[in-house]
Short mmCIF file of C-alpha atoms in Angstrom, two decimals:
data_model
loop_
_atom_site.label_atom_id
_atom_site.label_comp_id
_atom_site.label_asym_id
_atom_site.label_seq_id
_atom_site.Cartn_x
_atom_site.Cartn_y
_atom_site.Cartn_z
CA MET A 11 13.97 9.98 8.99
CA PRO A 12 12.56 6.79 7.91
CA LYS A 13 11.99 6.10 4.32
CA SER A 14 8.65 5.72 2.67
CA TYR A 15 7.68 3.60 0.07
CA LEU A 16 5.01 3.24 -2.61
CA ILE A 17 4.00 -0.13 -2.98
CA THR A 18 1.57 -0.17 -6.10
CA GLY A 19 -0.02 -3.34 -6.40
CA GLY A 20 0.37 -4.58 -3.15
CA ALA A 21 -2.94 -6.38 -2.36
CA GLY A 22 -2.26 -9.42 -4.45
CA PHE A 23 -0.02 -12.06 -3.24
CA ILE A 24 3.35 -10.92 -4.42
CA GLY A 25 2.73 -7.06 -3.22
CA LEU A 26 1.55 -8.67 -0.14
CA THR A 27 4.64 -10.70 0.51
CA PHE A 28 6.40 -7.71 -0.14
CA THR A 29 4.75 -5.09 2.03
CA LYS A 30 4.97 -7.99 5.25
CA MET A 31 8.42 -8.24 4.79
CA MET A 32 9.17 -4.26 4.70
CA LEU A 33 7.12 -3.85 7.57
CA LYS A 34 9.06 -6.45 9.50
CA GLU A 35 12.31 -5.79 8.27
CA THR A 36 12.47 -2.24 8.25
CA ASP A 37 11.47 0.88 10.17
CA ALA A 38 9.72 2.50 6.58
CA GLN A 39 6.86 3.92 5.97
CA ILE A 40 4.65 1.96 3.64
CA THR A 41 1.64 2.73 1.35
CA VAL A 42 0.27 0.49 -0.96
CA LEU A 43 -1.94 1.37 -3.71
CA ASP A 44 -4.22 -0.86 -5.41
CA ASN A 45 -7.33 -1.20 -7.35
CA LEU A 46 -8.65 -3.92 -4.86
CA THR A 47 -9.45 -6.80 -8.08
CA TYR A 48 -10.31 -10.36 -8.30
CA ALA A 49 -6.37 -11.25 -7.22
CA SER A 50 -6.35 -9.02 -4.01
CA ARG A 51 -6.33 -9.94 -0.65
CA PRO A 52 -8.49 -7.69 1.33
CA LEU A 53 -8.68 -9.44 4.78
CA GLU A 54 -4.58 -9.44 4.99
CA ILE A 55 -4.97 -5.81 4.27
CA GLU A 56 -7.56 -4.85 7.19
CA ALA A 57 -4.86 -7.01 9.44
CA LEU A 58 -2.08 -4.70 7.91
CA LYS A 59 -3.76 -1.50 8.97
CA LYS A 60 -3.77 -2.25 12.52
CA ASN A 61 0.42 -1.42 11.77
CA GLY A 62 0.82 2.62 12.23
CA ARG A 63 3.24 2.81 9.48
CA PHE A 64 0.62 1.15 6.65
CA ARG A 65 -1.27 3.11 4.91
CA PHE A 66 -3.95 1.95 2.10
CA ILE A 67 -5.37 3.65 -0.54
CA LYS A 68 -7.69 1.94 -2.99
CA GLY A 69 -6.94 3.43 -6.45
CA ASP A 70 -5.57 3.04 -9.56
CA ILE A 71 -2.20 4.05 -10.97
CA TYR A 72 -3.71 5.49 -14.13
CA GLU A 73 -5.91 8.13 -12.15
CA LYS A 74 -4.60 11.42 -11.82
CA GLU A 75 -6.93 11.63 -8.78
CA ASP A 76 -5.81 8.33 -7.23
CA ILE A 77 -2.08 9.40 -7.38
CA GLU A 78 -2.84 12.67 -5.74
CA LYS A 79 -4.28 11.12 -2.58
CA VAL A 80 -1.15 9.15 -2.19
CA PHE A 81 1.02 12.66 -1.71
CA TYR A 82 -1.84 14.81 -0.29
CA GLN A 83 -4.09 12.34 1.70
CA LYS A 84 -2.82 11.99 5.43
#
């Protein structure tokens, strides 16, 4: 069974670089949780959505409801 990873802040430069590396070099399921602030790269996130092992959730790690989406939303 492949591993699953949660990457918070994954829509910025460093997070996207790490996410792309994980998708390329592993068979892991990747979930990115990000607020999409000024530092985000939403067009690159949209491109990653084509990968079946990638999931994006717009949210804040400080919000309980957003964290619940990570674990309970399909």
